Coordinates of C-alpha atoms (C1' of nucleotides) in Angstrom, one line a residue:
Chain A
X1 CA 0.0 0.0 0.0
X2 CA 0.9 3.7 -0.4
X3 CA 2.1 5.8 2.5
X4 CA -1.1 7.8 4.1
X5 CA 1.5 11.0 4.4
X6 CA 2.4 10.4 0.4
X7 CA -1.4 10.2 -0.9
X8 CA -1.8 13.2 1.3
X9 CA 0.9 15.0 -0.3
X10 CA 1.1 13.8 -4.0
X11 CA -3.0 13.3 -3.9
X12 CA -3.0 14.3 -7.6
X13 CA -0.7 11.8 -8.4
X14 CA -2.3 9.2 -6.8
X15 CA -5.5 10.1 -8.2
X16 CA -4.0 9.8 -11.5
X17 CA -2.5 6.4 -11.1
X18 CA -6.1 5.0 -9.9
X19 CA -7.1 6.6 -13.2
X20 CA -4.2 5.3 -15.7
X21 CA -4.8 1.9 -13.7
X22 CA -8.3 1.1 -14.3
X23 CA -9.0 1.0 -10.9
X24 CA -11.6 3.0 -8.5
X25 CA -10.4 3.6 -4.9
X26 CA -12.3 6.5 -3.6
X27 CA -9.4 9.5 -2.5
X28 CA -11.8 11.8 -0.7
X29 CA -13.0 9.1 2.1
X30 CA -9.7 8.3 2.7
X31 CA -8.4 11.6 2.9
X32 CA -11.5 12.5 5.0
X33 CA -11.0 9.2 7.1
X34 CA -7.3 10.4 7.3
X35 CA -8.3 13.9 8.6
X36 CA -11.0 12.6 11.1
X37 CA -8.4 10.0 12.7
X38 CA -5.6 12.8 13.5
X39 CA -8.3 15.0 15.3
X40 CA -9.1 12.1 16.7
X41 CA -6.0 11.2 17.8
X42 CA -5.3 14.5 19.4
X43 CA -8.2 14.4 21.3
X44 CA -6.9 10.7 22.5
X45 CA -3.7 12.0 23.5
X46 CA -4.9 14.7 25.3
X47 CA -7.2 13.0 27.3
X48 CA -4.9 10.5 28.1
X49 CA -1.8 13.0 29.0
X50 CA -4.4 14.5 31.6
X51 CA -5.2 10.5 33.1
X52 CA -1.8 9.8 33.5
X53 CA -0.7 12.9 35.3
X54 CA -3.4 12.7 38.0
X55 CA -2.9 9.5 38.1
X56 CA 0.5 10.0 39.2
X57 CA -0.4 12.9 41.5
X58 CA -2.7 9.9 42.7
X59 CA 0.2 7.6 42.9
X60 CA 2.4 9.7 45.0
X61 CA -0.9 11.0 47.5
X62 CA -1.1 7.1 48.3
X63 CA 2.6 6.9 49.0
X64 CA 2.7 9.4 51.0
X65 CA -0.9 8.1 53.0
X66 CA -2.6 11.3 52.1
X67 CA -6.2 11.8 50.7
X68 CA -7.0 11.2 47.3
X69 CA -10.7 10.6 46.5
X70 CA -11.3 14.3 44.9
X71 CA -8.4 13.3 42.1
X72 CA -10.4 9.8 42.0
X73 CA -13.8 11.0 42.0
X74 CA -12.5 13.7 39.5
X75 CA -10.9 11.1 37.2
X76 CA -14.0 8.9 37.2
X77 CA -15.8 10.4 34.2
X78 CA -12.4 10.7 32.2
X79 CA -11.9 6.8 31.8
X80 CA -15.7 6.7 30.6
X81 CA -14.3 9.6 28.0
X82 CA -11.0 8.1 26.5
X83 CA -13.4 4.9 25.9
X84 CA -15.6 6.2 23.5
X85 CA -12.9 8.4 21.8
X86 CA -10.3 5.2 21.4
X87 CA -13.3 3.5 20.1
X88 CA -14.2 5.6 17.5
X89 CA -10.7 6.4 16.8
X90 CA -10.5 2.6 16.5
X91 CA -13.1 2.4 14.1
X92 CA -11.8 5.3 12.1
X93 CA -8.4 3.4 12.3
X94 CA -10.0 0.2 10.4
X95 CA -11.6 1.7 8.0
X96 CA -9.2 4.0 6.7
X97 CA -6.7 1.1 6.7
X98 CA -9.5 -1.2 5.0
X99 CA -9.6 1.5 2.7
X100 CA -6.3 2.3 1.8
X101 CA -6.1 -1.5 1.0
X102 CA -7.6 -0.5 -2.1
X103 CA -5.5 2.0 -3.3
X104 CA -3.1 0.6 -6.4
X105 CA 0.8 1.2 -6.7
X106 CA 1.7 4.4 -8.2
X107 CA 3.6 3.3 -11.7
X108 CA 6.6 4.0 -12.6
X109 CA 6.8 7.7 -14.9
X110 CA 8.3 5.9 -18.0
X111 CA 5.3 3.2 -18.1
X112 CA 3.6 4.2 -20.8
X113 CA 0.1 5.2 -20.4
X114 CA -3.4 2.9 -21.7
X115 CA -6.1 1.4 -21.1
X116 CA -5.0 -2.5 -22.0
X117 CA -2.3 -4.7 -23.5
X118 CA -2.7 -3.1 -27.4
X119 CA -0.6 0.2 -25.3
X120 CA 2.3 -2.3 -24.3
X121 CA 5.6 -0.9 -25.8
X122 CA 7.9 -3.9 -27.2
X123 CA 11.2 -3.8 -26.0
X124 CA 12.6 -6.3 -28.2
X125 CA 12.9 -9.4 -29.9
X126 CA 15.1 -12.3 -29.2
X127 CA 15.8 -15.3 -32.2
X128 CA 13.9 -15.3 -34.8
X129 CA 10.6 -17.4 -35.5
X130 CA 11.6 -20.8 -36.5
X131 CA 11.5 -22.1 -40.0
X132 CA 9.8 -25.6 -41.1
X133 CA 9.9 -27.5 -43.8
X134 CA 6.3 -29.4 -43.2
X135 CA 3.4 -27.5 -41.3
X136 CA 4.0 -27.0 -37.6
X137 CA 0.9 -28.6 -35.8
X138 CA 0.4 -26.9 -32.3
X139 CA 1.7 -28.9 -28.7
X140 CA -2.0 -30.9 -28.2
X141 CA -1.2 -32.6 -31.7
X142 CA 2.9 -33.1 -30.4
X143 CA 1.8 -34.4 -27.3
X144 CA -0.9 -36.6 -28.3
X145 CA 1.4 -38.3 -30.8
X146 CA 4.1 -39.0 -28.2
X147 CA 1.4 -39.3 -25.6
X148 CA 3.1 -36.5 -23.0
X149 CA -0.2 -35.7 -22.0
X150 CA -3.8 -36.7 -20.8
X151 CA -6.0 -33.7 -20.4
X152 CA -9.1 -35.4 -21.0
X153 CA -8.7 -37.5 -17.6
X154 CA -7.2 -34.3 -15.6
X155 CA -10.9 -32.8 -16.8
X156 CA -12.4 -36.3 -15.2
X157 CA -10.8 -36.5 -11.8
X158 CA -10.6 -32.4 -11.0
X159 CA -11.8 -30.6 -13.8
X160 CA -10.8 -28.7 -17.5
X161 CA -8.0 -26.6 -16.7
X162 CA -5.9 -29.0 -14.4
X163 CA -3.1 -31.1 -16.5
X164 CA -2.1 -34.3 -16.5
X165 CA 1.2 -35.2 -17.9
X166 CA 2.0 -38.5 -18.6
X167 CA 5.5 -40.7 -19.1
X168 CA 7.5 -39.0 -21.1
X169 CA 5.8 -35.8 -20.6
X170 CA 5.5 -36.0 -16.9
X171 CA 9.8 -36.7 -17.0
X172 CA 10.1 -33.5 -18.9
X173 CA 8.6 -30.7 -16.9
X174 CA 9.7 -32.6 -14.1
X175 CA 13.5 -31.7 -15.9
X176 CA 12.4 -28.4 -16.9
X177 CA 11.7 -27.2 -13.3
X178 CA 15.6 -28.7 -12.2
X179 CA 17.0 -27.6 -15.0
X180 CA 15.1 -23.8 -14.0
X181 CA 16.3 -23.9 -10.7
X182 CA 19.9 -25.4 -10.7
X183 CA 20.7 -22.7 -13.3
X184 CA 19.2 -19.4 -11.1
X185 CA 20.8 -21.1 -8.1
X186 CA 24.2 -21.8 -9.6
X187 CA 24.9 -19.0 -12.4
X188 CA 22.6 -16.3 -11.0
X189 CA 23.2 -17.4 -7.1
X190 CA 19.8 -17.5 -5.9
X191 CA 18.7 -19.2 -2.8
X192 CA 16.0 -22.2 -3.0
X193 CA 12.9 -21.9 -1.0
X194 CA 10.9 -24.3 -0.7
X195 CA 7.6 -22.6 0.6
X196 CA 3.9 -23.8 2.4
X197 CA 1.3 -24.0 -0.7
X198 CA -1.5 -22.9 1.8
X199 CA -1.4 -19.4 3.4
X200 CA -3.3 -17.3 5.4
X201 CA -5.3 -14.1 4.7
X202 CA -2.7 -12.3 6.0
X203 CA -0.3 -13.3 4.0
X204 CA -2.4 -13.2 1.1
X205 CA -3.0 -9.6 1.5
X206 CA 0.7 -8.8 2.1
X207 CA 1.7 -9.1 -1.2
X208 CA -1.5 -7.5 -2.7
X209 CA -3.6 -10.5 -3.7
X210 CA -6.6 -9.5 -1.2
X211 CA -8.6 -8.1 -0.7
X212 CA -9.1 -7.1 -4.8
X213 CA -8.6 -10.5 -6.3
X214 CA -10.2 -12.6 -3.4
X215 CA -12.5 -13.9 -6.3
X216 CA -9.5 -15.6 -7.9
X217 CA -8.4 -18.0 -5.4
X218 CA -9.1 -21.4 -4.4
X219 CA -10.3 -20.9 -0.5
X220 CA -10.2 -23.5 1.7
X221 CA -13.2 -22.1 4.3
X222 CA -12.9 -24.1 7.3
X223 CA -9.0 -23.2 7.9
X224 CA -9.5 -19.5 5.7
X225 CA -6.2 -21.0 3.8
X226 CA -6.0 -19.8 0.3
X227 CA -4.0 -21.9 -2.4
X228 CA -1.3 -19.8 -3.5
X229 CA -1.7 -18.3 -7.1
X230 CA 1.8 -18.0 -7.3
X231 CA 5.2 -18.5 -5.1
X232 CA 5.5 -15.0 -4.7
X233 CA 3.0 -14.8 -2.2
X234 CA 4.4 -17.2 0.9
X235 CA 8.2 -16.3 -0.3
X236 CA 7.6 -12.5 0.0
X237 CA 6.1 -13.1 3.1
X238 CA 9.1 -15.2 4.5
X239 CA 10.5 -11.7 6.0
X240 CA 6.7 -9.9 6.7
X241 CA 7.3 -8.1 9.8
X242 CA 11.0 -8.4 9.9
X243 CA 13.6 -5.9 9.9
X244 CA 16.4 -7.0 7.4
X245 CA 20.2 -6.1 8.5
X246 CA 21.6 -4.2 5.7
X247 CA 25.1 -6.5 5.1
X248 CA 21.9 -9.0 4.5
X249 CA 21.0 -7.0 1.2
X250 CA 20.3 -8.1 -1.9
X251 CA 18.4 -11.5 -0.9
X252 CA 17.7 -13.5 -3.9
X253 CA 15.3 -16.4 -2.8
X254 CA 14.2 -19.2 -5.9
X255 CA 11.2 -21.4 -5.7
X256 CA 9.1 -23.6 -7.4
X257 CA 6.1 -24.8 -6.4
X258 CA 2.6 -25.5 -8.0
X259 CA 0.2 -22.4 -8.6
X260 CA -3.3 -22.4 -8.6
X261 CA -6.1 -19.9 -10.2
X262 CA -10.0 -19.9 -10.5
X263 CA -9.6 -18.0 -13.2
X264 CA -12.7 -16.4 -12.6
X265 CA -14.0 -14.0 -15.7
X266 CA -11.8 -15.3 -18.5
X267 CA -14.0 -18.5 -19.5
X268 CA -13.4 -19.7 -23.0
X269 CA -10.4 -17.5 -23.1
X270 CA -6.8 -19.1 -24.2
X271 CA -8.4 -22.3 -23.2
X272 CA -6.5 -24.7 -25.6
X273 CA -4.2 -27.2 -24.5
X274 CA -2.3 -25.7 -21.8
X275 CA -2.6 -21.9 -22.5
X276 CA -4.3 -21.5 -19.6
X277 CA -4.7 -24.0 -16.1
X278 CA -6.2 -23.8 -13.0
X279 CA -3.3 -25.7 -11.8
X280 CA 0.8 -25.1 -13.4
X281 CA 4.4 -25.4 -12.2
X282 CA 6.6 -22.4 -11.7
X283 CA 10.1 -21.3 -11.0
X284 CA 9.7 -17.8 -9.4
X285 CA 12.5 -15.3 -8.6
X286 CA 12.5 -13.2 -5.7
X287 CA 14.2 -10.3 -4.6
X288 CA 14.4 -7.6 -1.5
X289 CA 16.5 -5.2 -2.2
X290 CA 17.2 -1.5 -1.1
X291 CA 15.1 0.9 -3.2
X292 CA 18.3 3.0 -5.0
X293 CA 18.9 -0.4 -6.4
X294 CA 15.6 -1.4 -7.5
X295 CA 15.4 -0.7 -11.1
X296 CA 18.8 -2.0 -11.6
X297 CA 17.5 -5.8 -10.1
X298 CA 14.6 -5.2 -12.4
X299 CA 16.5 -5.5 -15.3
X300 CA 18.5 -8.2 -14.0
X301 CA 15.8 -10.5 -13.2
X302 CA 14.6 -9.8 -16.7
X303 CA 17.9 -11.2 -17.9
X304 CA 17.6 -14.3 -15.7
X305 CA 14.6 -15.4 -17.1
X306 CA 15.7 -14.2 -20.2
X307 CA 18.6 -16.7 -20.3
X308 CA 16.2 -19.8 -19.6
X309 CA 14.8 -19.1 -23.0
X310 CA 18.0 -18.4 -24.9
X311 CA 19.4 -21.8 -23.3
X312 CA 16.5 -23.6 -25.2
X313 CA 17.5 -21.8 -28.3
X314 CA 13.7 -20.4 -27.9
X315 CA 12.4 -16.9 -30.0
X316 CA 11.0 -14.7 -28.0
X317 CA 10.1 -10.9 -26.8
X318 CA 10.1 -8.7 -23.9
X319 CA 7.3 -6.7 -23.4
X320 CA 6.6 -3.2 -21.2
X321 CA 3.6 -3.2 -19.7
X322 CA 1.4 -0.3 -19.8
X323 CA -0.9 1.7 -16.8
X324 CA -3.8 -0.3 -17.7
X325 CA -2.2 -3.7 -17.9
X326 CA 0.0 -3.4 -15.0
X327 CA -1.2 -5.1 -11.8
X328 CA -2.2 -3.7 -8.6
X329 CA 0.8 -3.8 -6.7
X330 CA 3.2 -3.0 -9.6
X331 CA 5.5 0.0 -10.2
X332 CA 7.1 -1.8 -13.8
X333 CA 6.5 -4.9 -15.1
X334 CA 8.5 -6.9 -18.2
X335 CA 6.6 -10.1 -19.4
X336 CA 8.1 -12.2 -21.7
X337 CA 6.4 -13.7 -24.6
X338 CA 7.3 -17.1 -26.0
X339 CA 6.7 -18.2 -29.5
X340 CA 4.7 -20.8 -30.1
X341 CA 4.9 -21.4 -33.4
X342 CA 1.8 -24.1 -34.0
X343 CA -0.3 -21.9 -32.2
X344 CA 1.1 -19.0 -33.6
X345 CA 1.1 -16.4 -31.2
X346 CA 3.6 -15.2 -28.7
X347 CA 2.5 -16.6 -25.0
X348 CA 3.3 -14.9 -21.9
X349 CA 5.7 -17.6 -19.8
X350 CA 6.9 -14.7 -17.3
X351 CA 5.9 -11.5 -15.7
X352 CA 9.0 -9.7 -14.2
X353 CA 7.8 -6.7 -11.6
X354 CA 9.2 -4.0 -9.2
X355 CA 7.2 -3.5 -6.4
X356 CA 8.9 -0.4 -4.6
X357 CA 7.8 -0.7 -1.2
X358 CA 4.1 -1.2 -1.9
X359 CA 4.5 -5.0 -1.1
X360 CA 7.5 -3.8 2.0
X361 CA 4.9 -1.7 3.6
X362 CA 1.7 -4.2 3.5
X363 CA 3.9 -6.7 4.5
X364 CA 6.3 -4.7 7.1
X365 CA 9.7 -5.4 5.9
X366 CA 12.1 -2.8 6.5
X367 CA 15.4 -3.0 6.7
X368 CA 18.1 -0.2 8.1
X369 CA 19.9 2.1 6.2
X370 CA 23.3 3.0 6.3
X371 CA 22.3 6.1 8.3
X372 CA 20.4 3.8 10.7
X373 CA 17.0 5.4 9.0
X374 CA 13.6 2.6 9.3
X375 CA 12.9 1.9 6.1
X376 CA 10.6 -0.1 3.5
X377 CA 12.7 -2.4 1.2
X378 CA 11.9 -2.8 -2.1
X379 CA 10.5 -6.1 -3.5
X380 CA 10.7 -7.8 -7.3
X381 CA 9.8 -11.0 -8.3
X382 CA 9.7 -12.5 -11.6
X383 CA 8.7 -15.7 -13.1
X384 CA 11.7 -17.9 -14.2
X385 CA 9.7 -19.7 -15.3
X386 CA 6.1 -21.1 -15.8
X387 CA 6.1 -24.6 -17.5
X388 CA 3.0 -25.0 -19.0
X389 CA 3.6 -22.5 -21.9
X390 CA 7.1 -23.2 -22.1
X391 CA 6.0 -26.9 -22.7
X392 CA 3.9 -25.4 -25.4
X393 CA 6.6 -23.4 -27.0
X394 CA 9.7 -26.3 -26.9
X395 CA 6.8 -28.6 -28.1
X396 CA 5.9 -26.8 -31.1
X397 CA 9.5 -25.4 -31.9
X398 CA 11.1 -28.7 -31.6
X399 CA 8.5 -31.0 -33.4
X400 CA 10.1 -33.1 -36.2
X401 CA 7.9 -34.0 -39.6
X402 CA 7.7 -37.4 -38.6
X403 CA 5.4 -36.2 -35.4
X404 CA 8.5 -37.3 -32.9
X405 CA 9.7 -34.6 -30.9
X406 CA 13.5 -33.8 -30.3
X407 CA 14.8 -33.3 -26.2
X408 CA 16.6 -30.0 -26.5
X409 CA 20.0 -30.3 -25.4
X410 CA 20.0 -28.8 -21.9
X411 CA 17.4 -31.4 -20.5
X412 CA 19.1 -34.8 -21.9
X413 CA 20.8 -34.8 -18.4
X414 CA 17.9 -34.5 -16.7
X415 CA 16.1 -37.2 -18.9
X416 CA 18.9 -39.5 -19.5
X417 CA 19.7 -40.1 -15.7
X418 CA 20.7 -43.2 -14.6
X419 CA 20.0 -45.3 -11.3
Chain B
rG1 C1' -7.8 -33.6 19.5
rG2 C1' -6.4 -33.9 25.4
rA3 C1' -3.0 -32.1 29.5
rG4 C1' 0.7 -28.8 31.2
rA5 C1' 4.4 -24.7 30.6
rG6 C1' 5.4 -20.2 28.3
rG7 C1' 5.1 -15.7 24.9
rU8 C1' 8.7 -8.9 27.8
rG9 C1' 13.3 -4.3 23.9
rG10 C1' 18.4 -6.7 18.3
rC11 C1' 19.2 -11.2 21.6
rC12 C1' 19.2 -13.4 26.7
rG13 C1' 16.6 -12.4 30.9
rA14 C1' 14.2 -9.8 35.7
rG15 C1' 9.6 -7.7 37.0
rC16 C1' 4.0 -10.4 37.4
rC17 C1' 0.6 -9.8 46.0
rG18 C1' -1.4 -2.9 40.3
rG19 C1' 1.2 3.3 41.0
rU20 C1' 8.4 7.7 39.1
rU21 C1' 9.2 0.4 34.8
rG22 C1' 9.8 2.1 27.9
rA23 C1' 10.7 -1.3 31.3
rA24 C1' 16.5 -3.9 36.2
rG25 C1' 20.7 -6.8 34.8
rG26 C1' 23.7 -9.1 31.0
rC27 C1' 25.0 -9.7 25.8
rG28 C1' 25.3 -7.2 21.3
rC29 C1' 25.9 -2.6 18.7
rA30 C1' 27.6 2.8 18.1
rC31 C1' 30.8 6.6 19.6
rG32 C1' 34.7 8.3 22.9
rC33 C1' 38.8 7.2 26.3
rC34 C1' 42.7 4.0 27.5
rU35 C1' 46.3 0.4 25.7
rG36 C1' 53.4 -1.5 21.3
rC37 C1' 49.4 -4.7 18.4
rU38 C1' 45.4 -8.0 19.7
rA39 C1' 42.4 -9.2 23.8
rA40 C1' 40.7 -7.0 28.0
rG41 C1' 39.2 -2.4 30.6
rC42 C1' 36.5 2.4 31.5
rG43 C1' 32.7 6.1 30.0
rU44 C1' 28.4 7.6 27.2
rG45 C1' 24.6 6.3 24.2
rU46 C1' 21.5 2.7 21.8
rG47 C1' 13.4 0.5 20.2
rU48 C1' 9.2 1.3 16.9
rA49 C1' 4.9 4.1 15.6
rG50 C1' 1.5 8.3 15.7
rG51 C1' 0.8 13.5 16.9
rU52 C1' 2.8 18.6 17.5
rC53 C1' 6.6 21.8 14.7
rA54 C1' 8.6 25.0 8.3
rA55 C1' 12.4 21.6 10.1
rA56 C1' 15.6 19.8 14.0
rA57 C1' 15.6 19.7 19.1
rG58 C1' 11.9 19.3 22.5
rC59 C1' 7.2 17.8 24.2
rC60 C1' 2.8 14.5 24.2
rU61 C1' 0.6 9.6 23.2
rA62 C1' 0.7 4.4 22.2
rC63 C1' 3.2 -0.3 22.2
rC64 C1' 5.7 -6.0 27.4
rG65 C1' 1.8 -12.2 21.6
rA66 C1' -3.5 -10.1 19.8
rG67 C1' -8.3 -8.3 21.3
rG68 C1' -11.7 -7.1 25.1
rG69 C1' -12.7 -6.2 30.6
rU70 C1' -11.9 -4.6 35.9
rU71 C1' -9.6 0.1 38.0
rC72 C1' -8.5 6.9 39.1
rG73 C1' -4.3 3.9 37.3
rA74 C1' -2.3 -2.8 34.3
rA75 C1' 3.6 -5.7 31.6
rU76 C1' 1.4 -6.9 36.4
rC77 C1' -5.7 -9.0 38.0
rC78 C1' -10.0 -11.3 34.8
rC79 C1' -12.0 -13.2 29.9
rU80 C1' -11.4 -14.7 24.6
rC81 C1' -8.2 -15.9 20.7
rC82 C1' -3.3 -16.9 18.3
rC83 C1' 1.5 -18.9 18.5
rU84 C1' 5.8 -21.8 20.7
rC85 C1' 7.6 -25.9 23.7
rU86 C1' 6.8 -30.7 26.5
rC87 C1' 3.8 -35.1 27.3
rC88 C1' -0.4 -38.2 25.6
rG89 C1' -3.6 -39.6 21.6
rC90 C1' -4.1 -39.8 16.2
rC91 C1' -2.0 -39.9 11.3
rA92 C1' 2.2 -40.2 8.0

RNA sequence: GGAGAGGUGGCCGAGCCGGUUGAAGGCGCACGCCUGCUAAGCGUGUGUAGGUCAAAAGCCUACCGAGGGUUCGAAUCCCUCCCUCUCCGCCA
């Protein structure tokens, strides 16, 4: 969330941003809520001073055995008093913290403005699209021919939109998420988490997933657990209400684990094959890191899921999101878009963001500075990356006119082992 | 799930028959002094948040797991909840 004392100050600026975003937080009743809880406050303080020094004066009558009934009687109707201010400045506490749970990250100045994805700026391309010498048929066609998958039993025992991968196909996103990990662990040197797939509301709201997006996530009601939608959530959270000593700075954590989505609103959309799940597999980067460095990670973390592609000799391109198509809690966000060439479409297999410290100060993670200053650090994460649509893409790219499909190099370890 | 113990500042750890206790003491840390070097020693300081202020200083307020209650006054008493540890049960 934003700072109360920036939103009062840059108000504008914020209002903007809820413009450019799409979204519809309502400024006035928080600035109102923000105004009423300060007189509030000062009322609450000045009460209480006036308790505590009579009280005292109280204090050292006893001590000394001397009367003090008139300070007592006189105190009585004070208590009553500080009551019903604390509990109205209570209230006005909650709801202008409710309501400021609303209020979106402020992008970044360079993101360009719109309304949706067709105001995303390319950044570049990577590879070119592959050639063939026969017509590509998409991944469903590959995988059905060397049976890697069996979506039409994943639909039977849990519904459309929750894989199953079979044999061969299992082996190889199995490989794909070692392969993912060993390389950010050993040539980027991040640190593997491996992180609770159930989390609490808390934690769900610490990284900006609730309260907007509740309707998007598998609940479990009797525990209120919620199935993570990504690793992001419970490896942010890892330092929630921490302070981080600065020698601890940059930390780079790496996890996979399983993801889950409802999906809710985009039915019929991108539903071929494994476009779009309920259930997928991903690698996820993530990094706390003091804000004057912030935008330098950013690009770095681009680069680390760039390389995944390039090692699978993959064409690609890197994508700026704009105002409209950034999410709630982002400042900047890169995706990366994977070609899938029997498809034919570029496919979204990461999402690289800077937070600032909109995640840091949901979450309280500070950290102190080299001046011994509190303050927020600044949180990234980025996809590194999701299997499903990288199946898709090595599927399609590496299909052979005899409907056999070739390992790319980097996994024959991984599928070649030996026991 | 049942029984018991406990949750205090960066850490350890007093206080818990209510009142100069934001909180003893120790460790750590920072600065200074001292010292061939190192180690040790001595001194001072060292929480977070909100408010006030142009700002700093200062001042005020809150915070001893969370939330309520009793009281003129609560870290200290009462209630509820959460978490940790030990034992039992259950399941892997």
């Amino acid at each position: 969330m934003l700072d109360i004392k920036f939103i009062r100050t840059n108000t504008e600026l914020v209002r903007q941003a809820i413009i450019n975003k799409n979204e519809k937080a309502d400024l006035d009743k928080i600035l109102e809520l923000d105004e009423q809880r300060r007189k509030l406050q000062f009322d609450f303080d000045t009460l209480k001073s006036r308790q505590n020094a009579v009280s005292q004066e109280i204090a050292n009558r006893k001590r000394n055995k001397e009367d003090a009934a008139d300070l007592i009687e006189q105190m009585s109707g004070v208590a009553e008093e500080i009551r019903g201010v604390s509990a109205e400045l209570g209230k006005v506490n909650t709801e202008l913290e409710q309501a400021l749970l609303w209020v979106p990250n402020v992008p970044l100045e360079t993101v360009p403005v719109g309304r949706d994805e067709s105001a995303n700026r390319i950044v570049r391309y990577y590879g070119d699209q592959p050639a063939f010498d026969f017509s590509p048929v998409d991944h469903l066609a590959v995988a059905e021919k060397n049976g890697l998958l069996d979506l039409a039993r994943g639909a039977k025992i849990s519904g459309s939109g929750f894989p199953v991968y079979t044999a061969q196909g299992a082996r190889l996103e199995r490989a794909l998420i070692s392969f993912m990990l060993e390389y950010h662990i050993q040539k980027h040197g991040y640190t593997e988490i491996g992180a609770p797939l159930l989390v609490n509301r808390k934690t769900m709201t610490g990284t900006g997933q609730l309260p907007k997006l509740e309707e998007d996530m598998y609940h479990v009601g009797e525990d209120d657990l919620f199935l993570i939608p990504t690793a992001e959530v419970p490896v942010t959270n890892l330092h929630s209400d921490e302070v981080i000593q600065l020698p601890k700075l940059p930390i780079k954590y790496v996890a996979y684990t399983p993801c889950f989505r409802r999906e809710a609103g985009s039915y019929g959309k991108d539903t071929k094959g494994l476009q779009r799940l309920h259930q997928f597999n991903k690698v996820e980067m993530v990094r706390f890191v003091e804000p004057r460095d912030s935008y330098r990670h950013l690009e770095e973390m681009l680069n680390d899921a760039e390389e995944i592609l390039q090692a699978f000799g993959l064409h690609y391109r890197v994508v700026e999101l704009c105002t409209g198509d950034l999410s709630f809690a982002s400042a900047k966000t890169y995706d990366i878009e994977v070609w899938a060439p029997g498809v034919g479409r570029y496919l979204e297999v990461s999402s690289v963001s800077n937070f600032e410290a909109f995640q840091a100060r949901r979450a309280g993670i500070r950290y102190k500075d080299s001046e011994g200053k509190m303050q927020y650090v600044h949180t990234l994460n980025g996809s590194g990356l999701a299997t499903p649509r990288l199946m898709i893409a090595l599927l399609e790219t590496y299909q052979q006119a005899d409907g056999s499909f070739k390992i790319p190099q980097p996994l024959e370890a991984w599928l070649n082992l030996k026991i």
